[in-house]
Amino acid sequence: LIPLDIIFITGNEITNISDNCPPCIDNNCESYKSVGDKVLELPGGYCKNNDIQIGDKNESIVAIIVCDVLNIM
């Protein structure tokens, strides 16, 4: 289990980022909520290390991030 950055996206804009969310290890887990029609989970610290911020807009931002994480770009 690893910490995650949770990105909430509406259309092509990042509306919220919950960064370095710890893994849930018991029944008393924190929940992370925001507005978005897409949610992307990345390794903790990814957003800070790659200067990804709330309000960032890009038609293909999700594809770019996924390709980077999978090392296919």
Short mmCIF file of N, CA and C in Angstrom, two decimals:
data_model
loop_
_atom_site.label_atom_id
_atom_site.label_comp_id
_atom_site.label_asym_id
_atom_site.label_seq_id
_atom_site.Cartn_x
_atom_site.Cartn_y
_atom_site.Cartn_z
N LEU A 1 0.83 -1.18 0.00
CA LEU A 1 0.00 0.00 0.00
C LEU A 1 0.88 1.25 0.00
N ILE A 2 0.49 2.22 -0.83
CA ILE A 2 1.27 3.45 -0.95
C ILE A 2 0.34 4.66 -0.81
N PRO A 3 0.88 5.82 -0.41
CA PRO A 3 0.08 7.04 -0.41
C PRO A 3 -0.28 7.41 -1.85
N LEU A 4 -1.41 8.09 -2.01
CA LEU A 4 -1.88 8.49 -3.34
C LEU A 4 -2.16 9.98 -3.42
N ASP A 5 -1.93 10.55 -4.60
CA ASP A 5 -2.48 11.85 -4.95
C ASP A 5 -3.79 11.56 -5.68
N ILE A 6 -4.88 12.17 -5.24
CA ILE A 6 -6.18 11.97 -5.87
C ILE A 6 -6.56 13.26 -6.57
N ILE A 7 -6.69 13.18 -7.89
CA ILE A 7 -7.00 14.36 -8.71
C ILE A 7 -8.46 14.29 -9.15
N PHE A 8 -9.22 15.34 -8.88
CA PHE A 8 -10.60 15.45 -9.33
C PHE A 8 -10.61 16.38 -10.54
N ILE A 9 -11.26 15.95 -11.62
CA ILE A 9 -11.25 16.69 -12.88
C ILE A 9 -12.68 16.86 -13.37
N THR A 10 -13.03 18.08 -13.78
CA THR A 10 -14.31 18.36 -14.43
C THR A 10 -14.00 18.85 -15.83
N GLY A 11 -14.53 18.15 -16.83
CA GLY A 11 -14.21 18.49 -18.21
C GLY A 11 -12.73 18.29 -18.44
N ASN A 12 -12.02 19.39 -18.63
CA ASN A 12 -10.57 19.32 -18.83
C ASN A 12 -9.82 20.13 -17.77
N GLU A 13 -10.48 20.43 -16.65
CA GLU A 13 -9.86 21.26 -15.61
C GLU A 13 -9.75 20.49 -14.30
N ILE A 14 -8.59 20.57 -13.68
CA ILE A 14 -8.39 19.97 -12.36
C ILE A 14 -9.10 20.86 -11.33
N THR A 15 -10.07 20.27 -10.63
CA THR A 15 -10.87 21.04 -9.68
C THR A 15 -10.39 20.88 -8.24
N ASN A 16 -9.68 19.78 -7.95
CA ASN A 16 -9.17 19.59 -6.60
C ASN A 16 -8.09 18.51 -6.63
N ILE A 17 -7.15 18.62 -5.71
CA ILE A 17 -6.12 17.60 -5.55
C ILE A 17 -6.01 17.29 -4.05
N SER A 18 -6.20 16.02 -3.71
CA SER A 18 -5.90 15.56 -2.35
C SER A 18 -4.56 14.86 -2.45
N ASP A 19 -3.54 15.45 -1.84
CA ASP A 19 -2.19 14.93 -2.05
C ASP A 19 -1.70 14.07 -0.89
N ASN A 20 -0.90 13.08 -1.27
CA ASN A 20 -0.29 12.16 -0.31
C ASN A 20 -1.29 11.57 0.68
N CYS A 21 -2.42 11.10 0.17
CA CYS A 21 -3.45 10.47 1.01
C CYS A 21 -2.92 9.12 1.48
N PRO A 22 -2.87 8.90 2.79
CA PRO A 22 -2.33 7.63 3.28
C PRO A 22 -3.27 6.47 2.97
N PRO A 23 -2.70 5.27 2.83
CA PRO A 23 -3.56 4.11 2.59
C PRO A 23 -4.42 3.82 3.82
N CYS A 24 -5.58 3.27 3.58
CA CYS A 24 -6.48 2.90 4.67
C CYS A 24 -6.06 1.53 5.20
N ILE A 25 -5.79 1.46 6.50
CA ILE A 25 -5.35 0.18 7.06
C ILE A 25 -6.31 -0.37 8.11
N ASP A 26 -7.41 0.34 8.37
CA ASP A 26 -8.41 -0.17 9.29
C ASP A 26 -9.79 0.27 8.83
N ASN A 27 -10.80 0.08 9.64
CA ASN A 27 -12.17 0.43 9.23
C ASN A 27 -12.50 1.91 9.43
N ASN A 28 -11.60 2.68 10.01
CA ASN A 28 -11.84 4.10 10.25
C ASN A 28 -11.05 4.92 9.22
N CYS A 29 -11.45 4.80 7.96
CA CYS A 29 -10.71 5.43 6.86
C CYS A 29 -11.23 6.84 6.58
N GLU A 30 -10.28 7.72 6.26
CA GLU A 30 -10.66 9.07 5.85
C GLU A 30 -11.22 9.00 4.44
N SER A 31 -12.20 9.86 4.13
CA SER A 31 -12.73 9.92 2.77
C SER A 31 -12.30 11.23 2.13
N TYR A 32 -12.14 11.19 0.83
CA TYR A 32 -11.69 12.35 0.06
C TYR A 32 -12.76 12.66 -0.97
N LYS A 33 -13.40 13.82 -0.85
CA LYS A 33 -14.53 14.17 -1.71
C LYS A 33 -14.29 15.51 -2.37
N SER A 34 -14.79 15.63 -3.58
CA SER A 34 -14.74 16.89 -4.30
C SER A 34 -15.68 16.79 -5.49
N VAL A 35 -15.69 17.83 -6.30
CA VAL A 35 -16.51 17.86 -7.51
C VAL A 35 -15.65 17.44 -8.69
N GLY A 36 -16.20 16.58 -9.54
CA GLY A 36 -15.48 16.18 -10.74
C GLY A 36 -16.25 15.10 -11.48
N ASP A 37 -16.03 15.02 -12.79
CA ASP A 37 -16.63 13.92 -13.54
C ASP A 37 -15.60 12.83 -13.82
N LYS A 38 -14.34 13.07 -13.39
CA LYS A 38 -13.29 12.07 -13.47
C LYS A 38 -12.44 12.16 -12.22
N VAL A 39 -11.89 11.02 -11.82
CA VAL A 39 -10.96 10.97 -10.69
C VAL A 39 -9.76 10.16 -11.13
N LEU A 40 -8.58 10.69 -10.87
CA LEU A 40 -7.35 10.01 -11.24
C LEU A 40 -6.50 9.85 -9.98
N GLU A 41 -6.07 8.61 -9.70
CA GLU A 41 -5.22 8.35 -8.55
C GLU A 41 -3.80 8.10 -9.04
N LEU A 42 -2.85 8.79 -8.42
CA LEU A 42 -1.44 8.69 -8.81
C LEU A 42 -0.61 8.44 -7.56
N PRO A 43 0.61 7.95 -7.74
CA PRO A 43 1.48 7.77 -6.57
C PRO A 43 1.63 9.09 -5.79
N GLY A 44 1.62 9.00 -4.47
CA GLY A 44 1.74 10.18 -3.63
C GLY A 44 2.96 11.02 -3.99
N GLY A 45 2.77 12.32 -4.08
CA GLY A 45 3.84 13.25 -4.41
C GLY A 45 3.98 13.54 -5.88
N TYR A 46 3.25 12.81 -6.74
CA TYR A 46 3.36 12.99 -8.18
C TYR A 46 2.99 14.42 -8.59
N CYS A 47 1.90 14.94 -8.05
CA CYS A 47 1.45 16.29 -8.45
C CYS A 47 2.48 17.35 -8.07
N LYS A 48 2.99 17.28 -6.86
CA LYS A 48 3.99 18.26 -6.42
C LYS A 48 5.26 18.14 -7.27
N ASN A 49 5.71 16.93 -7.51
CA ASN A 49 6.94 16.71 -8.28
C ASN A 49 6.82 17.13 -9.74
N ASN A 50 5.58 17.18 -10.26
CA ASN A 50 5.36 17.50 -11.67
C ASN A 50 4.60 18.81 -11.86
N ASP A 51 4.51 19.61 -10.80
CA ASP A 51 3.88 20.93 -10.84
C ASP A 51 2.46 20.88 -11.39
N ILE A 52 1.68 19.90 -10.96
CA ILE A 52 0.27 19.79 -11.34
C ILE A 52 -0.54 20.49 -10.26
N GLN A 53 -1.39 21.44 -10.66
CA GLN A 53 -2.10 22.27 -9.70
C GLN A 53 -3.58 22.38 -10.02
N ILE A 54 -4.35 22.73 -8.99
CA ILE A 54 -5.77 23.01 -9.17
C ILE A 54 -5.90 24.14 -10.19
N GLY A 55 -6.82 23.98 -11.12
CA GLY A 55 -7.05 25.00 -12.15
C GLY A 55 -6.32 24.71 -13.45
N ASP A 56 -5.36 23.77 -13.41
CA ASP A 56 -4.68 23.40 -14.66
C ASP A 56 -5.71 22.89 -15.65
N LYS A 57 -5.57 23.32 -16.90
CA LYS A 57 -6.48 22.91 -17.97
C LYS A 57 -5.67 22.39 -19.14
N ASN A 58 -6.18 21.34 -19.76
CA ASN A 58 -5.55 20.79 -20.95
C ASN A 58 -6.49 19.73 -21.49
N GLU A 59 -6.74 19.77 -22.77
CA GLU A 59 -7.65 18.79 -23.38
C GLU A 59 -7.20 17.36 -23.14
N SER A 60 -5.89 17.16 -23.05
CA SER A 60 -5.39 15.79 -22.92
C SER A 60 -4.60 15.58 -21.63
N ILE A 61 -4.91 16.36 -20.59
CA ILE A 61 -4.13 16.27 -19.36
C ILE A 61 -4.14 14.86 -18.78
N VAL A 62 -5.28 14.20 -18.79
CA VAL A 62 -5.36 12.85 -18.24
C VAL A 62 -4.49 11.90 -19.05
N ALA A 63 -4.55 11.98 -20.38
CA ALA A 63 -3.73 11.11 -21.23
C ALA A 63 -2.25 11.36 -21.00
N ILE A 64 -1.85 12.61 -20.86
CA ILE A 64 -0.44 12.94 -20.64
C ILE A 64 0.04 12.35 -19.31
N ILE A 65 -0.73 12.53 -18.26
CA ILE A 65 -0.34 12.00 -16.95
C ILE A 65 -0.26 10.49 -16.98
N VAL A 66 -1.27 9.84 -17.53
CA VAL A 66 -1.28 8.38 -17.59
C VAL A 66 -0.10 7.85 -18.39
N CYS A 67 0.19 8.45 -19.52
CA CYS A 67 1.33 8.02 -20.34
C CYS A 67 2.63 8.20 -19.58
N ASP A 68 2.77 9.30 -18.83
CA ASP A 68 3.97 9.53 -18.06
C ASP A 68 4.13 8.47 -16.97
N VAL A 69 3.05 8.20 -16.24
CA VAL A 69 3.11 7.22 -15.16
C VAL A 69 3.45 5.83 -15.70
N LEU A 70 2.92 5.50 -16.88
CA LEU A 70 3.19 4.19 -17.47
C LEU A 70 4.48 4.16 -18.28
N ASN A 71 5.17 5.31 -18.33
CA ASN A 71 6.45 5.42 -19.07
C ASN A 71 6.30 5.04 -20.53
N ILE A 72 5.24 5.55 -21.18
CA ILE A 72 5.07 5.23 -22.61
C ILE A 72 5.18 6.49 -23.48
N MET A 73 5.65 7.58 -22.91
CA MET A 73 5.86 8.80 -23.72
C MET A 73 7.34 9.03 -23.91
#
